[in-house]
Coordinates of N, CA and C in Angstrom, one line a residue:
M287 N 89.2 -21.7 -87.8 CA 88.2 -22.8 -88.2 C 87.6 -22.9 -89.7
K288 N 87.6 -21.6 -90.4 CA 87.1 -21.4 -91.4 C 88.2 -22.2 -92.8
A289 N 89.2 -21.9 -92.2 CA 90.6 -23.2 -93.0 C 90.4 -24.5 -92.6
H290 N 89.8 -25.0 -91.8 CA 89.5 -26.6 -91.7 C 88.5 -26.7 -92.4
F291 N 87.3 -25.9 -92.8 CA 86.1 -26.3 -93.4 C 86.6 -26.1 -94.9
L292 N 87.5 -25.2 -95.3 CA 87.6 -24.7 -96.5 C 88.5 -26.1 -96.8
M293 N 89.1 -26.5 -96.1 CA 89.9 -28.0 -96.7 C 89.1 -28.5 -96.7
F294 N 88.0 -29.3 -95.8 CA 87.3 -30.0 -96.3 C 86.2 -30.1 -97.7
A295 N 86.0 -28.6 -97.8 CA 85.0 -28.4 -98.9 C 86.2 -28.8 -100.2
H296 N 87.8 -28.7 -100.2 CA 88.4 -29.0 -101.4 C 88.5 -30.6 -101.4
Y297 N 88.3 -31.0 -100.2 CA 88.7 -32.6 -100.3 C 87.5 -33.3 -100.8
N298 N 86.2 -32.9 -100.3 CA 84.8 -33.2 -100.7 C 85.1 -33.3 -102.5
A299 N 85.3 -31.6 -103.0 CA 85.2 -31.9 -104.3 C 86.1 -33.0 -105.0
W300 N 87.4 -33.2 -104.3 CA 88.7 -34.1 -104.5 C 88.1 -35.4 -104.9
A301 N 87.6 -35.6 -103.8 CA 86.9 -36.9 -103.4 C 85.6 -37.8 -104.3
N302 N 84.7 -36.3 -104.6 CA 83.8 -36.8 -105.8 C 84.0 -37.0 -106.7
R303 N 85.0 -35.9 -107.5 CA 85.9 -36.4 -108.9 C 86.4 -38.2 -109.0
R304 N 86.8 -38.4 -108.1 CA 87.7 -39.4 -108.3 C 86.5 -40.7 -108.2
L305 N 85.4 -40.2 -107.2 CA 84.2 -41.5 -107.1 C 83.5 -41.5 -108.2
Y306 N 83.0 -40.0 -109.2 CA 82.4 -40.2 -110.4 C 83.1 -40.9 -111.5
A307 N 84.4 -40.4 -111.8 CA 85.2 -41.4 -112.2 C 85.4 -42.8 -112.8
A308 N 85.2 -43.0 -111.3 CA 85.3 -44.6 -111.2 C 83.8 -45.0 -111.8
A309 N 82.5 -44.2 -110.8 CA 81.4 -44.5 -111.4 C 81.1 -44.5 -112.8
G310 N 81.3 -43.6 -113.6 CA 80.9 -43.4 -114.9 C 81.8 -44.2 -115.8
A311 N 82.8 -45.3 -115.2 CA 83.4 -46.2 -116.2 C 82.7 -47.4 -115.9
L312 N 81.3 -47.6 -115.0 CA 80.5 -48.6 -115.1 C 79.3 -48.6 -116.1
A313 N 78.8 -49.8 -116.5 CA 77.5 -49.8 -117.3 C 76.4 -49.0 -116.5
D314 N 75.8 -48.3 -117.0 CA 74.5 -48.0 -116.5 C 73.7 -48.6 -115.5
A315 N 73.6 -49.7 -116.2 CA 72.7 -50.9 -115.3 C 73.6 -51.3 -114.2
D316 N 74.4 -51.3 -114.2 CA 75.7 -51.8 -112.9 C 75.4 -50.4 -111.4
R317 N 75.5 -49.0 -112.0 CA 75.2 -48.0 -111.6 C 74.1 -48.1 -110.7
R318 N 72.8 -48.2 -111.2 CA 71.6 -48.6 -111.3 C 70.9 -49.8 -110.2
R319 N 71.8 -51.0 -110.1 CA 71.5 -52.1 -109.8 C 71.5 -51.8 -107.9
D320 N 70.2 -52.6 -107.5 CA 70.3 -52.6 -105.7 C 71.5 -53.0 -105.3
A321 N 72.4 -52.6 -104.6 CA 73.5 -53.1 -104.2 C 73.6 -53.2 -102.4
G322 N 72.3 -53.5 -102.1 CA 72.3 -53.2 -100.8 C 72.8 -52.0 -100.1
A323 N 72.7 -51.1 -100.2 CA 73.0 -49.7 -99.4 C 71.9 -49.1 -99.0
F324 N 72.1 -48.1 -98.4 CA 70.7 -47.9 -97.5 C 69.9 -47.2 -98.8
F325 N 70.4 -46.5 -99.6 CA 69.4 -45.8 -100.9 C 69.9 -47.0 -101.8
G326 N 69.8 -48.2 -101.6 CA 70.1 -48.8 -102.8 C 71.2 -49.0 -103.7
S327 N 71.2 -48.7 -104.8 CA 72.0 -48.5 -105.7 C 72.9 -47.1 -105.6
L328 N 74.0 -47.3 -106.5 CA 75.1 -46.1 -106.6 C 74.3 -45.1 -107.0
H329 N 73.5 -45.1 -107.8 CA 73.0 -44.2 -108.5 C 72.6 -43.5 -107.9
A330 N 71.0 -43.9 -107.1 CA 70.3 -43.6 -106.1 C 71.3 -43.0 -104.8
T331 N 72.7 -43.7 -104.5 CA 73.1 -43.0 -103.2 C 74.2 -41.6 -103.5
L332 N 74.4 -41.4 -104.9 CA 75.1 -40.4 -105.5 C 74.0 -39.5 -105.5
N333 N 72.7 -39.6 -105.7 CA 71.7 -38.5 -106.0 C 71.3 -38.3 -104.5
H334 N 71.6 -39.2 -103.7 CA 71.2 -38.8 -102.1 C 72.1 -37.5 -101.5
L335 N 73.2 -37.9 -102.1 CA 74.2 -36.9 -101.5 C 74.2 -35.7 -101.9
L336 N 73.7 -35.4 -103.6 CA 73.5 -34.3 -104.3 C 72.2 -33.5 -103.4
V337 N 71.3 -34.3 -103.5 CA 70.1 -33.7 -103.0 C 70.3 -33.2 -101.4
T338 N 71.1 -33.9 -100.7 CA 71.2 -33.3 -99.2 C 72.2 -31.9 -99.2
D339 N 73.1 -32.2 -99.8 CA 74.3 -31.3 -100.3 C 73.5 -29.5 -100.4
V340 N 72.6 -30.2 -101.7 CA 71.6 -28.6 -102.2 C 70.9 -28.4 -100.9
I341 N 70.5 -29.1 -100.3 CA 69.3 -28.5 -98.9 C 70.0 -27.9 -98.1
W342 N 71.1 -28.6 -97.6 CA 72.1 -27.9 -96.6 C 72.8 -26.8 -97.1
L343 N 72.9 -26.5 -98.1 CA 73.5 -25.5 -98.9 C 72.5 -24.4 -98.8
A344 N 71.3 -24.3 -98.9 CA 70.2 -23.9 -99.0 C 70.1 -22.9 -97.5
R345 N 70.2 -24.4 -96.7 CA 70.1 -23.6 -95.3 C 71.2 -22.7 -95.0
L346 N 72.2 -23.1 -95.2 CA 73.5 -22.4 -94.9 C 73.3 -20.7 -95.2
R347 N 72.6 -20.8 -96.6 CA 72.4 -19.6 -97.1 C 71.3 -18.8 -96.7
S348 N 70.5 -19.3 -95.7 CA 69.1 -19.0 -95.4 C 68.0 -18.4 -96.4
I349 N 68.3 -19.5 -97.1 CA 66.8 -19.5 -98.3 C 66.1 -20.9 -98.3
Q350 N 65.2 -21.1 -98.5 CA 64.1 -21.7 -98.6 C 64.9 -22.8 -99.8
G351 N 65.3 -23.9 -99.5 CA 65.8 -25.2 -100.3 C 64.6 -26.0 -101.1
P352 N 64.7 -26.9 -101.7 CA 63.7 -27.6 -102.6 C 63.2 -28.4 -101.7
P353 N 62.0 -28.9 -102.1 CA 60.9 -29.8 -101.1 C 61.4 -31.2 -101.3
W354 N 62.5 -31.5 -101.4 CA 62.6 -32.7 -102.1 C 63.1 -34.0 -100.9
G355 N 62.5 -35.1 -100.9 CA 62.7 -36.2 -100.0 C 63.9 -36.4 -99.9
L356 N 64.5 -37.4 -98.9 CA 66.5 -37.5 -98.9 C 66.5 -38.5 -100.2
D357 N 65.4 -39.5 -100.4 CA 65.6 -40.3 -101.8 C 65.5 -39.7 -103.2
H358 N 65.0 -38.3 -103.2 CA 64.7 -37.8 -104.6 C 65.7 -37.9 -105.5
I359 N 65.4 -38.5 -106.7 CA 66.5 -38.5 -107.6 C 66.3 -37.1 -108.5
A360 N 67.3 -36.2 -108.2 CA 67.3 -35.0 -108.8 C 67.9 -35.1 -110.3
H361 N 68.7 -36.1 -110.5 CA 69.5 -36.1 -111.8 C 69.2 -37.8 -112.2
D362 N 68.3 -38.3 -113.3 CA 68.2 -39.5 -113.8 C 69.4 -40.0 -114.7
D363 N 69.9 -38.9 -115.3 CA 70.9 -39.1 -116.3 C 72.0 -38.8 -115.5
F364 N 73.3 -40.0 -115.9 CA 74.1 -39.8 -115.0 C 75.3 -38.6 -115.5
A365 N 75.3 -38.3 -117.1 CA 76.0 -37.6 -117.1 C 75.6 -35.8 -116.6
D366 N 74.0 -35.7 -116.5 CA 73.6 -34.6 -116.1 C 74.1 -34.7 -114.3
L367 N 73.6 -35.8 -113.6 CA 74.3 -35.6 -112.3 C 75.3 -35.4 -112.0
T368 N 76.7 -35.5 -113.4 CA 78.0 -35.9 -112.7 C 78.2 -34.1 -112.6
A369 N 77.6 -33.6 -113.8 CA 78.0 -32.0 -113.7 C 77.3 -31.3 -113.0
A370 N 75.8 -31.7 -112.4 CA 75.4 -31.3 -111.0 C 76.7 -31.2 -110.1
R371 N 77.0 -32.4 -109.8 CA 77.9 -32.4 -108.6 C 79.4 -31.6 -109.0
E372 N 79.5 -31.3 -109.9 CA 80.9 -30.8 -109.9 C 80.3 -29.4 -109.4
A373 N 79.6 -28.9 -110.2 CA 79.1 -27.4 -110.0 C 78.6 -27.1 -108.5
L374 N 78.0 -28.0 -107.8 CA 77.6 -28.0 -106.4 C 78.9 -27.8 -105.6
D375 N 80.2 -28.7 -106.0 CA 81.1 -28.7 -105.4 C 81.7 -27.4 -105.4
D376 N 82.0 -26.9 -106.5 CA 82.1 -25.9 -106.8 C 81.5 -24.9 -106.1
D377 N 80.3 -24.9 -105.8 CA 79.6 -23.9 -105.2 C 79.7 -23.6 -103.6
L378 N 80.0 -24.9 -103.1 CA 80.3 -25.5 -101.9 C 81.5 -24.5 -101.5
I379 N 82.7 -24.9 -101.9 CA 83.9 -24.2 -102.1 C 84.1 -22.7 -101.6
A380 N 82.9 -22.5 -102.6 CA 82.9 -20.8 -103.0 C 82.2 -20.4 -101.3
H381 N 81.0 -20.9 -101.1 CA 80.3 -20.5 -99.9 C 81.3 -20.4 -98.7
V382 N 82.1 -21.6 -98.6 CA 83.0 -21.8 -97.4 C 83.7 -20.7 -97.4
R383 N 84.5 -20.5 -98.6 CA 85.6 -19.7 -98.9 C 85.0 -18.0 -98.4
D384 N 83.7 -17.6 -99.2 CA 83.4 -16.2 -99.1 C 82.5 -16.0 -98.2
E385 N 81.5 -16.8 -97.9 CA 80.2 -16.4 -97.4 C 80.0 -17.3 -95.7
A386 N 80.6 -18.4 -95.7 CA 80.2 -19.1 -94.5 C 80.9 -18.2 -93.3
D387 N 79.8 -18.0 -92.0 CA 81.1 -17.8 -90.6 C 80.7 -19.0 -89.9
P388 N 81.6 -19.7 -89.7 CA 81.6 -20.7 -89.0 C 81.2 -20.5 -87.2
A389 N 81.3 -19.1 -86.9 CA 80.7 -18.8 -85.8 C 79.6 -18.4 -85.5
G390 N 79.0 -18.5 -86.7 CA 77.6 -17.9 -86.9 C 76.5 -19.1 -86.6
T391 N 75.5 -19.0 -86.6 CA 74.1 -19.8 -86.6 C 73.0 -19.5 -87.6
I392 N 72.7 -20.7 -87.9 CA 71.5 -21.0 -89.3 C 70.1 -21.3 -88.4
A393 N 69.1 -21.0 -88.8 CA 67.5 -21.5 -88.6 C 66.6 -21.7 -90.0
Y394 N 66.3 -23.1 -89.6 CA 65.5 -23.8 -91.0 C 64.6 -24.6 -90.2
R395 N 63.8 -25.1 -91.1 CA 62.7 -26.1 -91.2 C 63.4 -27.1 -92.0
R396 N 63.1 -28.2 -91.8 CA 63.0 -29.4 -92.2 C 61.7 -29.8 -92.9
V397 N 61.7 -30.2 -94.2 CA 60.9 -30.8 -95.1 C 60.2 -31.7 -94.1
S398 N 60.3 -32.5 -93.5 CA 59.8 -33.8 -92.8 C 59.2 -33.8 -91.6
A399 N 59.5 -32.3 -90.6 CA 59.3 -31.6 -89.5 C 58.9 -30.0 -89.6
P400 N 57.8 -29.9 -88.9 CA 57.4 -28.4 -89.0 C 58.3 -27.7 -87.9
D401 N 59.2 -28.3 -87.0 CA 59.7 -27.7 -86.0 C 61.1 -26.9 -86.4
P402 N 61.2 -25.7 -85.8 CA 62.1 -24.6 -86.5 C 63.6 -25.2 -85.7
V403 N 64.4 -25.5 -86.1 CA 65.9 -25.4 -85.7 C 66.9 -24.3 -86.0
V404 N 67.3 -24.2 -84.8 CA 68.6 -23.3 -84.7 C 70.0 -24.1 -84.4
Q405 N 70.9 -23.9 -85.5 CA 71.9 -24.5 -85.2 C 73.4 -24.0 -85.7
P406 N 74.2 -23.9 -84.9 CA 75.8 -23.3 -85.2 C 76.1 -23.7 -86.6
V407 N 76.8 -22.4 -87.4 CA 77.4 -23.0 -88.5 C 78.5 -24.1 -88.8
A408 N 79.1 -24.1 -87.9 CA 80.3 -25.1 -87.7 C 79.7 -26.4 -87.7
E409 N 78.6 -26.6 -86.9 CA 77.7 -28.4 -86.9 C 77.3 -28.3 -87.8
A410 N 76.8 -27.6 -88.5 CA 76.0 -27.7 -90.0 C 77.1 -28.4 -91.0
L411 N 78.4 -27.7 -90.9 CA 79.6 -27.8 -92.3 C 79.9 -29.3 -91.9
A412 N 80.3 -29.4 -90.2 CA 80.7 -30.6 -90.0 C 79.9 -31.8 -90.2
H413 N 78.6 -31.7 -90.2 CA 77.3 -32.6 -90.4 C 77.7 -32.9 -92.0
L414 N 77.4 -32.0 -92.8 CA 77.6 -32.1 -94.2 C 78.6 -32.6 -95.1
F415 N 80.1 -32.3 -94.5 CA 81.3 -32.8 -95.0 C 81.1 -34.3 -94.4
N416 N 81.2 -34.7 -92.9 CA 81.3 -35.9 -92.3 C 79.8 -36.9 -93.4
H417 N 78.4 -36.7 -93.6 CA 77.8 -37.0 -94.1 C 78.0 -37.5 -95.8
Q418 N 78.6 -36.8 -96.2 CA 79.5 -36.9 -97.5 C 80.6 -38.1 -97.7
T419 N 81.3 -38.6 -96.3 CA 82.3 -39.2 -96.2 C 81.4 -40.6 -96.1
H420 N 80.3 -40.5 -95.2 CA 79.9 -41.8 -94.6 C 79.2 -42.5 -95.7
H421 N 78.5 -41.8 -97.0 CA 77.9 -42.2 -98.1 C 79.1 -42.6 -99.1
R422 N 80.0 -41.7 -99.1 CA 81.0 -42.2 -100.1 C 81.4 -43.7 -100.1
G423 N 81.8 -43.7 -98.5 CA 82.5 -45.1 -98.2 C 81.2 -46.1 -98.7
Q424 N 80.1 -46.2 -98.7 CA 79.2 -47.0 -99.0 C 79.3 -47.1 -100.9
C425 N 79.4 -46.0 -101.3 CA 79.6 -45.8 -102.4 C 81.1 -46.8 -103.1
H426 N 82.0 -46.4 -102.3 CA 83.3 -47.2 -102.4 C 83.1 -48.6 -102.7
A427 N 82.3 -49.2 -101.6 CA 82.2 -50.3 -101.3 C 81.5 -50.9 -102.5
I428 N 80.4 -50.3 -102.9 CA 79.4 -50.9 -104.2 C 80.7 -50.8 -105.4
L429 N 81.0 -49.7 -105.7 CA 82.3 -50.0 -106.7 C 83.0 -50.8 -106.4
T430 N 83.6 -51.2 -105.3 CA 84.4 -52.3 -105.1 C 83.8 -53.6 -105.6
R431 N 82.6 -53.7 -105.0 CA 81.8 -55.3 -105.2 C 81.6 -55.4 -106.9
I432 N 81.3 -54.7 -107.0 CA 81.1 -54.3 -109.1 C 82.3 -54.6 -109.7
A433 N 83.1 -53.6 -109.5 CA 84.3 -53.4 -110.7 C 85.5 -54.1 -110.2
G434 N 85.3 -54.7 -108.7 CA 86.8 -55.1 -108.3 C 87.7 -54.2 -107.5
E435 N 87.5 -52.8 -107.8 CA 88.4 -52.0 -107.1 C 87.5 -50.4 -107.1
A436 N 88.2 -49.6 -106.3 CA 87.5 -48.3 -106.3 C 89.0 -47.3 -105.9
P437 N 88.5 -46.1 -106.1 CA 89.8 -45.7 -106.1 C 90.5 -44.8 -104.7
E438 N 91.1 -44.5 -104.3 CA 91.7 -44.2 -103.0 C 90.9 -42.7 -102.6
L439 N 90.2 -42.5 -101.4 CA 89.4 -41.5 -101.1 C 89.7 -41.0 -99.6
D440 N 91.0 -41.4 -99.2 CA 91.4 -41.0 -97.5 C 91.9 -39.8 -97.7
L441 N 91.4 -38.9 -97.0 CA 91.6 -37.4 -96.5 C 93.0 -37.1 -96.8
L442 N 93.8 -38.5 -96.1 CA 95.1 -38.1 -96.3 C 96.1 -38.1 -97.6
F443 N 95.4 -38.7 -98.5 CA 95.5 -39.0 -99.6 C 95.7 -37.4 -100.5
H444 N 94.4 -36.9 -100.4 CA 93.8 -35.4 -100.7 C 94.7 -34.3 -100.3
Q445 N 95.3 -34.6 -98.9 CA 96.3 -33.7 -98.4 C 97.6 -33.7 -98.9
R446 N 97.9 -35.0 -99.0 CA 99.3 -35.3 -99.7 C 99.3 -34.4 -101.2
E447 N 98.0 -34.6 -101.7 CA 98.3 -34.2 -103.3 C 98.1 -32.7 -103.4
A448 N 97.5 -32.1 -102.1 CA 97.3 -30.7 -102.3 C 98.6 -30.2 -101.9
A449 N 99.6 -30.5 -101.1 CA 100.6 -30.1 -100.7 C 101.9 -30.6 -101.7
S450 N 101.8 -31.2 -102.5 CA 102.5 -31.3 -103.7 C 102.5 -30.1 -104.9

């Protein structure tokens, strides 16, 4: 099971690099324009993904995460956001490879609710990577609408590239 999640950690980093490269080609105003996504703009959606991954990685490590809301803008500057995303993706890969025990459990409290939560690590990792895919799809749609095209992000393309 660990190999399964490690593949998703690598896919996650690959897809984020492709998405950020395409987003970086846009004008800053286009990245910040409300595009009707759940978090509004491409910039806000990318921040949401970073914020949630920081929170989940803290939970997976059994440490207190930041008290951010899910709409928190962790990095207003796109270059800073990109650098933070790349570092976080590297950290997620390292965590899954070296620390995560998919058979274990984690315990945490959400910022929005005081009740303690105990959850299997495998379920938390599945959520983290599925959540990324969900919101990257929104980012892909925004990019397609603004730029007329967006990069291929399908897992199958990552797997073929990794195999070659």
